[in-house]
Tab-separated table of C-alpha atoms in Angstrom:
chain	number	residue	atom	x	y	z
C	1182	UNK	CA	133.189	99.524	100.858
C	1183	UNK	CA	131.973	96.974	98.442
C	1184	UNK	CA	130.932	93.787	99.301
C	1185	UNK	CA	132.127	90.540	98.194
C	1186	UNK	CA	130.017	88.205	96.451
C	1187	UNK	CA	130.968	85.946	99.674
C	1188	UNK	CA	129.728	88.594	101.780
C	1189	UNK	CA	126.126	89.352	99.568
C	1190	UNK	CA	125.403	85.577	99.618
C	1191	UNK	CA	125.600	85.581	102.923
C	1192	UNK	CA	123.885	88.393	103.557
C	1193	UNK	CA	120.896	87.709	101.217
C	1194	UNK	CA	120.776	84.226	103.168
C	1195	UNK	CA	120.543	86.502	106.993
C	1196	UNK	CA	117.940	88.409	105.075
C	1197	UNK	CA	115.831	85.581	103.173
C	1198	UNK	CA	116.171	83.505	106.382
C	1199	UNK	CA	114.696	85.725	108.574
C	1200	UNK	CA	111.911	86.881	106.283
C	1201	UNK	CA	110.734	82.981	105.942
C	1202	UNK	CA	110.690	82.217	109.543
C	1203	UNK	CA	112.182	84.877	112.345
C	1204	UNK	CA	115.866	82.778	112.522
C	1205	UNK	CA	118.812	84.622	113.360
C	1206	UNK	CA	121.821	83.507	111.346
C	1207	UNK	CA	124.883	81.701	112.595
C	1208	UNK	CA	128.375	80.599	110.996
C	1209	UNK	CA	127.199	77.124	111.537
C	1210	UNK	CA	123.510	77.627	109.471
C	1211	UNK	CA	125.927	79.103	106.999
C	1212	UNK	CA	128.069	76.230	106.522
C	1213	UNK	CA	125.366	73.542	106.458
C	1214	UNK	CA	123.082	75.283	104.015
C	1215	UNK	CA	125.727	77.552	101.875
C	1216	UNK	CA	128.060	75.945	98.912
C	1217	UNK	CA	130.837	78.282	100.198
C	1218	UNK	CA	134.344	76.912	100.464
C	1219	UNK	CA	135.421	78.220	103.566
C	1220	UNK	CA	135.652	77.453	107.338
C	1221	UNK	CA	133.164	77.910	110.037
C	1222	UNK	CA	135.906	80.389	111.696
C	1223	UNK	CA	136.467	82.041	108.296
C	1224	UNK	CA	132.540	82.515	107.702
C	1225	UNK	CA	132.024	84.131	111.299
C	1226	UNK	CA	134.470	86.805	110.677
C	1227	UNK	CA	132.349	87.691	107.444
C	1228	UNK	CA	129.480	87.987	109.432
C	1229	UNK	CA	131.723	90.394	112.384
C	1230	UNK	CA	132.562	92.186	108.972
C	1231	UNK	CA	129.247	92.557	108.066
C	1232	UNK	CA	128.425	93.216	111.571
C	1233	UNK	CA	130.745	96.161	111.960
C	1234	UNK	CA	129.528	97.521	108.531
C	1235	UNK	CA	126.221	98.002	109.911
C	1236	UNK	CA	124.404	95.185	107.482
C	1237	UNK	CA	123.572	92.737	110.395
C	1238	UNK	CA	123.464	93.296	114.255
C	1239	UNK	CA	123.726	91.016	116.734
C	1240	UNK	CA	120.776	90.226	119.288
C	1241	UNK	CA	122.864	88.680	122.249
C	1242	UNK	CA	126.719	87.636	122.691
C	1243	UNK	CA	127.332	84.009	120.721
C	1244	UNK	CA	124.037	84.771	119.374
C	1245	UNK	CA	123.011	85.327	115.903
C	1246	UNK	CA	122.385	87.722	113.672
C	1247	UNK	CA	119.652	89.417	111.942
C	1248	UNK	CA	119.340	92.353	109.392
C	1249	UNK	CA	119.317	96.011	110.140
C	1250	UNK	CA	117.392	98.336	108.042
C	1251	UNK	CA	120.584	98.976	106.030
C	1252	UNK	CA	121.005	95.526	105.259
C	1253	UNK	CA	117.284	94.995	103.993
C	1254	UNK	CA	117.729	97.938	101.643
C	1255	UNK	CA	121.203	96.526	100.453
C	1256	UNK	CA	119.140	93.319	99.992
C	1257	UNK	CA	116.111	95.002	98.168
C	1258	UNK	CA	118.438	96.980	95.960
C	1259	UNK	CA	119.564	94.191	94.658
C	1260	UNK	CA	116.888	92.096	94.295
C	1261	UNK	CA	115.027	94.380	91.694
C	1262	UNK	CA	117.852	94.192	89.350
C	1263	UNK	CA	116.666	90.860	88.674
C	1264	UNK	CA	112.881	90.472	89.339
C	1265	UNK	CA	110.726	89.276	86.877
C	1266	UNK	CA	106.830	88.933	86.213
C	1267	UNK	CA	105.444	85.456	86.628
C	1268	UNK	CA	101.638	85.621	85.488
C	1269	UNK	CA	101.163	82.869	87.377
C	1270	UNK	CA	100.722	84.697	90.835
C	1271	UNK	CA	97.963	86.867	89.046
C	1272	UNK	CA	96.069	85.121	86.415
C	1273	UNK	CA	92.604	87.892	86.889
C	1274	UNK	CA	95.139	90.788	85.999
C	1275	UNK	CA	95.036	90.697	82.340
C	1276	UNK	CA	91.189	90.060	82.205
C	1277	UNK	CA	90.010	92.972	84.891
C	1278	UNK	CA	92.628	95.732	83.253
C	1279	UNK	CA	92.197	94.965	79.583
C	1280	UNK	CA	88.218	96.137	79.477
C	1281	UNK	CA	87.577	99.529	78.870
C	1282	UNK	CA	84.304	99.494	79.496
C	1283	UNK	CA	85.041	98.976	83.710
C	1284	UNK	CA	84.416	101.815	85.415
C	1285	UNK	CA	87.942	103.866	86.103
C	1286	UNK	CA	87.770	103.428	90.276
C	1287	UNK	CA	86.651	99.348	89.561
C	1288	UNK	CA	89.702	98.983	87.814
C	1289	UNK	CA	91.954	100.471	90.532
C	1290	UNK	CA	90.297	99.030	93.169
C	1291	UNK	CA	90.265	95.675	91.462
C	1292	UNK	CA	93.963	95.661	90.896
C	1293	UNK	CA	94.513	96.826	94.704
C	1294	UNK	CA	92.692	93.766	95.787
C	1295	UNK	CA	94.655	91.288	93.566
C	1296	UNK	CA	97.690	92.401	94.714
C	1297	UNK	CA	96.990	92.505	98.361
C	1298	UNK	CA	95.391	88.364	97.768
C	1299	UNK	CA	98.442	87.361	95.969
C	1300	UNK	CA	100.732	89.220	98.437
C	1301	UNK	CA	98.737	88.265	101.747
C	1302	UNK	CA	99.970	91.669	102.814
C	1303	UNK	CA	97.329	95.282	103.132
C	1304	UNK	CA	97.981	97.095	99.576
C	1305	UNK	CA	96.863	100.952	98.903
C	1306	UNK	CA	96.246	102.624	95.797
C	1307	UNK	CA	96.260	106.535	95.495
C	1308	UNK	CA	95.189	108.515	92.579
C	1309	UNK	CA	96.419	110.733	91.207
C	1310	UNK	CA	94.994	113.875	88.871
C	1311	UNK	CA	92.823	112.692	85.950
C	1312	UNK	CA	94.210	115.751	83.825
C	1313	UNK	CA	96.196	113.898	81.088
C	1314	UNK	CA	93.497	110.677	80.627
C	1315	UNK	CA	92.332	111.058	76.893
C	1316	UNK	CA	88.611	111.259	76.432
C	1317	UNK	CA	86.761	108.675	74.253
C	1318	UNK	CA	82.792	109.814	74.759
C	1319	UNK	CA	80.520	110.787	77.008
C	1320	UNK	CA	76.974	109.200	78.235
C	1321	UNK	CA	74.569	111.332	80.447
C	1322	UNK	CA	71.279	109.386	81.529
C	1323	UNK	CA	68.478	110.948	83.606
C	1324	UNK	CA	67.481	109.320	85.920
C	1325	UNK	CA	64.332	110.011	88.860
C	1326	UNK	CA	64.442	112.649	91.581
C	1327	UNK	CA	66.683	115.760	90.017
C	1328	UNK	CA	69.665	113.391	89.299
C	1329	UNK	CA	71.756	112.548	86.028
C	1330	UNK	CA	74.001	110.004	85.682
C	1331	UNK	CA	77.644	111.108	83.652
C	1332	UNK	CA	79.867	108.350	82.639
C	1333	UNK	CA	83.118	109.567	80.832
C	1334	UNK	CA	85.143	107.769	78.989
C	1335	UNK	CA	89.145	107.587	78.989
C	1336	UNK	CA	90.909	105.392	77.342
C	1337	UNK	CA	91.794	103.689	80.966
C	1338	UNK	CA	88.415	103.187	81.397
C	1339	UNK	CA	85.074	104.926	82.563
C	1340	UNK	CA	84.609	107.690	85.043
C	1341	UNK	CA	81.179	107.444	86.952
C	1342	UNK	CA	79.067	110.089	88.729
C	1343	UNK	CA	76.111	111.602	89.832
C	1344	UNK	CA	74.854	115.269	88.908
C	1345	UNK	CA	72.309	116.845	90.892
C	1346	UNK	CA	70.163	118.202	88.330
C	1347	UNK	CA	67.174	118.149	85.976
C	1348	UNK	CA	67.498	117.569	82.806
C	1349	UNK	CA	65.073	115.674	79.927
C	1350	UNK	CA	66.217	112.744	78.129
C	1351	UNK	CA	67.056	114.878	74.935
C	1352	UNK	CA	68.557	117.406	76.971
C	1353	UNK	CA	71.255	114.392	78.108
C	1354	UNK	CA	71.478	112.943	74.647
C	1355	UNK	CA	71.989	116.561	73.101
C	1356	UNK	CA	75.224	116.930	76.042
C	1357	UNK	CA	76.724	113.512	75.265
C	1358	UNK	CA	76.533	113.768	71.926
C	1359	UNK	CA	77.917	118.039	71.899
C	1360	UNK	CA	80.948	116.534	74.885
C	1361	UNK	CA	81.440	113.474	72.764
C	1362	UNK	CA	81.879	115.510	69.066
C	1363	UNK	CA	84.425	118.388	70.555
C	1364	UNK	CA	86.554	116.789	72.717
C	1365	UNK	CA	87.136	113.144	71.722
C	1366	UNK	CA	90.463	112.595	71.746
C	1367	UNK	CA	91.704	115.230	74.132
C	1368	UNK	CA	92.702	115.127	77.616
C	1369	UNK	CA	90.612	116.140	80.730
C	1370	UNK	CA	92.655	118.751	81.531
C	1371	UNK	CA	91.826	120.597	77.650
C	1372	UNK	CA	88.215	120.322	77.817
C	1373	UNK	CA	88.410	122.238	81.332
C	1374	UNK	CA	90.479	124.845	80.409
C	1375	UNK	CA	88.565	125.366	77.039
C	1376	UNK	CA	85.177	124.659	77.820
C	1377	UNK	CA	84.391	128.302	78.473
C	1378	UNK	CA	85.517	129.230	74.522
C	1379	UNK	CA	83.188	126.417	73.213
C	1380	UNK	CA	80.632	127.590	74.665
C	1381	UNK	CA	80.932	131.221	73.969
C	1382	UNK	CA	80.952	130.158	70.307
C	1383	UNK	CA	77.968	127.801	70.460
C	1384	UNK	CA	75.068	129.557	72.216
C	1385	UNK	CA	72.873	128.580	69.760
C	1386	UNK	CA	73.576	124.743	70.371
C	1387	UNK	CA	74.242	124.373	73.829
C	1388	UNK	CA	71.669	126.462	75.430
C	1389	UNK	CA	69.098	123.789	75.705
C	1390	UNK	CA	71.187	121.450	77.952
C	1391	UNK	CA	73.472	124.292	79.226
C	1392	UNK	CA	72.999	123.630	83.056
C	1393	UNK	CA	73.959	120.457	82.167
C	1394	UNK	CA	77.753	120.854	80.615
C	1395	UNK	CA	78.288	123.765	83.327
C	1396	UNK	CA	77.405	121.104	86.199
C	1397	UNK	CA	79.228	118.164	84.573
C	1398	UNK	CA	82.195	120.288	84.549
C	1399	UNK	CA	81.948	121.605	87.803
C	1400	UNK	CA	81.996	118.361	89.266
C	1401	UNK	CA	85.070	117.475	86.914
C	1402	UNK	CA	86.861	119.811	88.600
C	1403	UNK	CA	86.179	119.078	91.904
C	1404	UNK	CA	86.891	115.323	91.399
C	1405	UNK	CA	89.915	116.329	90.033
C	1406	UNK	CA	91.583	118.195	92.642
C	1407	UNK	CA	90.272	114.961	95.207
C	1408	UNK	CA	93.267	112.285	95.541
C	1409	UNK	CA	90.888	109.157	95.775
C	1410	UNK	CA	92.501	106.328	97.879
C	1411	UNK	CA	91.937	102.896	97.602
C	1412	UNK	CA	93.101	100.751	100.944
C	1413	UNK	CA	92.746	96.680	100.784
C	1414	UNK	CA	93.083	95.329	104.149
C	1415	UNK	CA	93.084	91.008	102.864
C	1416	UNK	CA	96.293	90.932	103.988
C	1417	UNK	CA	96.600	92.622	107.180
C	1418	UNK	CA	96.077	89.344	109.497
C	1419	UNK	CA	99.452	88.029	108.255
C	1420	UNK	CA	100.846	90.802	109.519
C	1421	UNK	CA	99.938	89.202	113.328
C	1422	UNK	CA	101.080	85.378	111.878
C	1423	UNK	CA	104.188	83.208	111.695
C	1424	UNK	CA	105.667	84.891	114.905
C	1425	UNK	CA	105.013	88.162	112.984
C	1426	UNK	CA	106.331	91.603	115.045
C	1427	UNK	CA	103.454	92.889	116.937
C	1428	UNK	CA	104.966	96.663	117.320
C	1429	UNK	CA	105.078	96.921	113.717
C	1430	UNK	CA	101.871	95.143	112.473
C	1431	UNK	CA	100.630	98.268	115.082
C	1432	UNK	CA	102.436	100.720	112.808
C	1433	UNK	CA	100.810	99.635	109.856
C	1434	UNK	CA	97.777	99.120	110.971
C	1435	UNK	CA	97.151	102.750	112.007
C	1436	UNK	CA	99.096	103.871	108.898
C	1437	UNK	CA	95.882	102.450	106.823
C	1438	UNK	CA	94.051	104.594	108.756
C	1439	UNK	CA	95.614	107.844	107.854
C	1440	UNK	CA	95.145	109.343	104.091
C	1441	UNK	CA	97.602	112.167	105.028
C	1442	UNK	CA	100.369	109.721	105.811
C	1443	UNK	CA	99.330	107.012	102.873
C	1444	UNK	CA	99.816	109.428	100.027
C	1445	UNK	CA	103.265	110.476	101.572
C	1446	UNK	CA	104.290	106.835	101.840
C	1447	UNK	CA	102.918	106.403	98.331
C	1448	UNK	CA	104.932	109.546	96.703
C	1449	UNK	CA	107.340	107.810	94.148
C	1450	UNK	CA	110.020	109.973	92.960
C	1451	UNK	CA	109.089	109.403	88.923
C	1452	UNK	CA	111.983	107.446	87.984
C	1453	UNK	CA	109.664	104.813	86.857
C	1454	UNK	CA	109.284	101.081	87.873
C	1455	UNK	CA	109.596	99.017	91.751
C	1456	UNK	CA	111.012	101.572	94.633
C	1457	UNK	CA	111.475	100.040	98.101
C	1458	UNK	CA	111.420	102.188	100.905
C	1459	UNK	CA	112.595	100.318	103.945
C	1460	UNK	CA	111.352	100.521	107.757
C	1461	UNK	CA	114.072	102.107	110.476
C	1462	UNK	CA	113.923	104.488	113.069
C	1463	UNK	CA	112.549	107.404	110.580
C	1464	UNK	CA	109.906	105.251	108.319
C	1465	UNK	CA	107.579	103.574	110.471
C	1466	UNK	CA	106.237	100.689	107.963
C	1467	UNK	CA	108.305	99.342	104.728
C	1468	UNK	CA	106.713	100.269	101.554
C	1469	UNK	CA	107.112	98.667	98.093
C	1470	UNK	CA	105.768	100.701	95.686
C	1471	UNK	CA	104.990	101.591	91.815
C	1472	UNK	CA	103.355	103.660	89.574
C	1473	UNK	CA	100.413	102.776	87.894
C	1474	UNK	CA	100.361	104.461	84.362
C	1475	UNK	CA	98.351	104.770	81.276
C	1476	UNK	CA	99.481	105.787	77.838
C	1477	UNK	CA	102.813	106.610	79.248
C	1478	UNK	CA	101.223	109.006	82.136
C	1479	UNK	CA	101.421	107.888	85.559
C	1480	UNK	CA	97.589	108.066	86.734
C	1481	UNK	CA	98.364	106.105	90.505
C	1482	UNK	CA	100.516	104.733	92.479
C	1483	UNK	CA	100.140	101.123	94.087
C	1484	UNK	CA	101.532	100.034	97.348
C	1485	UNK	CA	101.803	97.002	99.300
C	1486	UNK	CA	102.742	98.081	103.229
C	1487	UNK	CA	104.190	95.826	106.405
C	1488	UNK	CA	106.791	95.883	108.670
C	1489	UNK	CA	110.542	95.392	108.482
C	1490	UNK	CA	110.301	91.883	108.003
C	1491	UNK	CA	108.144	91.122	104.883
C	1492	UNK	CA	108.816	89.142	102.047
C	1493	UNK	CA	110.125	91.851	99.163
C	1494	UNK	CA	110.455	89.118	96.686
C	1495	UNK	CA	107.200	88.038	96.733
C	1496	UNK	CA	105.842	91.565	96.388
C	1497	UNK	CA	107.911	93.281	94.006
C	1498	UNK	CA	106.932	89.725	91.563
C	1499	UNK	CA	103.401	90.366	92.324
C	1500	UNK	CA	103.930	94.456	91.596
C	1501	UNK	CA	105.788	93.476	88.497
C	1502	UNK	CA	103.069	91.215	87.071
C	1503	UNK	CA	100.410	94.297	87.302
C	1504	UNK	CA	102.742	96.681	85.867
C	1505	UNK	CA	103.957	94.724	82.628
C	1506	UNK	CA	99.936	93.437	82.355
C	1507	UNK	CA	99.343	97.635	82.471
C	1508	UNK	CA	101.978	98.553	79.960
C	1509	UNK	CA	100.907	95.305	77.855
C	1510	UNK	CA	96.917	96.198	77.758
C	1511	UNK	CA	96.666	99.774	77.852
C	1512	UNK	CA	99.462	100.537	75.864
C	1513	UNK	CA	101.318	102.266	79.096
């Protein structure tokens, strides 16, 4: 059954209210706050409608009413058809995501933790495979005790590690520069599967610094396969505040603890912008999500977890900011 646009007022209201401050919703809160011409007797039959269609629930008899997870996901469904980005709420995005030169994982991290200030609420950031970033150049430094430093660069920024193995300075400057000349411009995932053929075709060059493109790839490889996960906890103490609901600040506190279950509350289903996923008896925490994407290829996903009551608004603003900023500096 559709609603009304009597009934989604008033349900938005139920929803909104008890976000902002725990309050149950009565005919009478309706009639003093809501321009609605109707009577008090007329408004608390939309709310036994509502009621009965399983969008609010009652806590006691002559008491009022609060949301059930269907009517939070009615309310959330509705309230991204409309959301907008308000750069306001995020002035650092622009500046930290618009600098290639940031390491890839600073980046990530650094929008995790904006979100989670500006939100007040713990946000998580899961990576996904680096196969389809496009290379820019490479720099290898050697540096003491049997170690090389390898940054790779992406056009999302640069991808730090840490080789165990010697190697002289030319030896390093030889591999940049032989990395850097054949496979500018492609992805990650070309270079690995066609490594092998460059190198069978340039003995000659390579075999000085050898040891060094077969390790750098190795470890490309491996880091690939790894889904990296980011967790920023700022925000978990509101989860205990404003007469916040201890059972489910539990819930998502020992959800942060668990990479297994944070990259399947993460998993968007590649439609593209906000999803909501909302708390009931089968989802322990609410989740409002997005992809985080690069050049039109989705390289993470960004969260921002709580309980039932949270304030989606807020967070799907705050999640909209980083993903136009994204699309805007990166050309995503």
């Amino acid at each position: 059954m559709q609603l009304s646009e009597r009934r989604k007022t008033i349900l938005c209201m139920a929803v909104e209210d008890y976000i902002r401050d725990c309050s149950p919703i009565t005919s009478g809160g309706i009639k003093d706050r809501a321009k609605l011409e109707c009577s008090t007797a007329t408004l608390r039959n939309e709310l036994n409608t509502l009621e009965a269609m399983g969008y609010l629930r009652q806590l006691h008899t002559s008491g009022g009413r609060i949301p059930t997870p269907q009517g939070y996901r009615f309310y959330v469904e509705n309230l991204l058809e409309g959301v907008s980005a308000t750069n306001s709420e995020l002035e650092g995005v622009q500046k930290l995501i618009s600098s290639r030169t940031n390491s890839l994982t600073d980046i990530v991290s650094g929008i995790a933790k904006i979100v989670s200030e500006a939100t007040n609420y713990p946000t998580v950031v899961v990576m996904q495979s680096l196969d389809e970033l496009v290379l820019t150049d490479f720099k290898i430094i050697p540096l003491l005790e049997s170690k090389v430093m390898v940054l790779i660069g992406t056009v999302a920024g640069y991808i730090n590690d840490t080789l165990d193995i010697t190697a002289t300075a030319e030896e390093c400057q030889d591999a940049s520069a032989y990395l850097t000349k054949n496979f500018k411009g492609e992805t990650i995932a070309t270079m690995i599967e066609n490594i092998d053929q460059f190198e069978a075709g340039m003995q000659g060059e390579i075999k000085a610094f050898q040891k060094v493109v077969d390790t750098l790839i190795g470890g490309l490889k491996k880091l690939n396969n790894q889904r990296l996960i980011d967790v920023r906890r700022e925000g978990s103490v509101k989860l205990l505040e404003n007469g916040g609901d201890i059972e489910g600040a539990k819930k998502v506190l020992k959800i942060l603890d668990d990479k297994e279950e944070l990259e399947s509350a993460l998993e968007l289903s590649g439609k593209g912008g906000i999803e909501v996923s909302v708390a009931d008896d089968g989802n322990d925490c609410s989740v409002i999500k997005a992809p985080i994407c690069f050049q039109g290829k989705q390289l993470a996903s960004i969260g921002v977890i709580g309980p039932q009551r949270m304030d989606y608004a807020g967070i799907a603003s705050a999640l909209k900011v980083v993903i136009d900023e994204l699309n805007k500096s990166k050309g995503g």
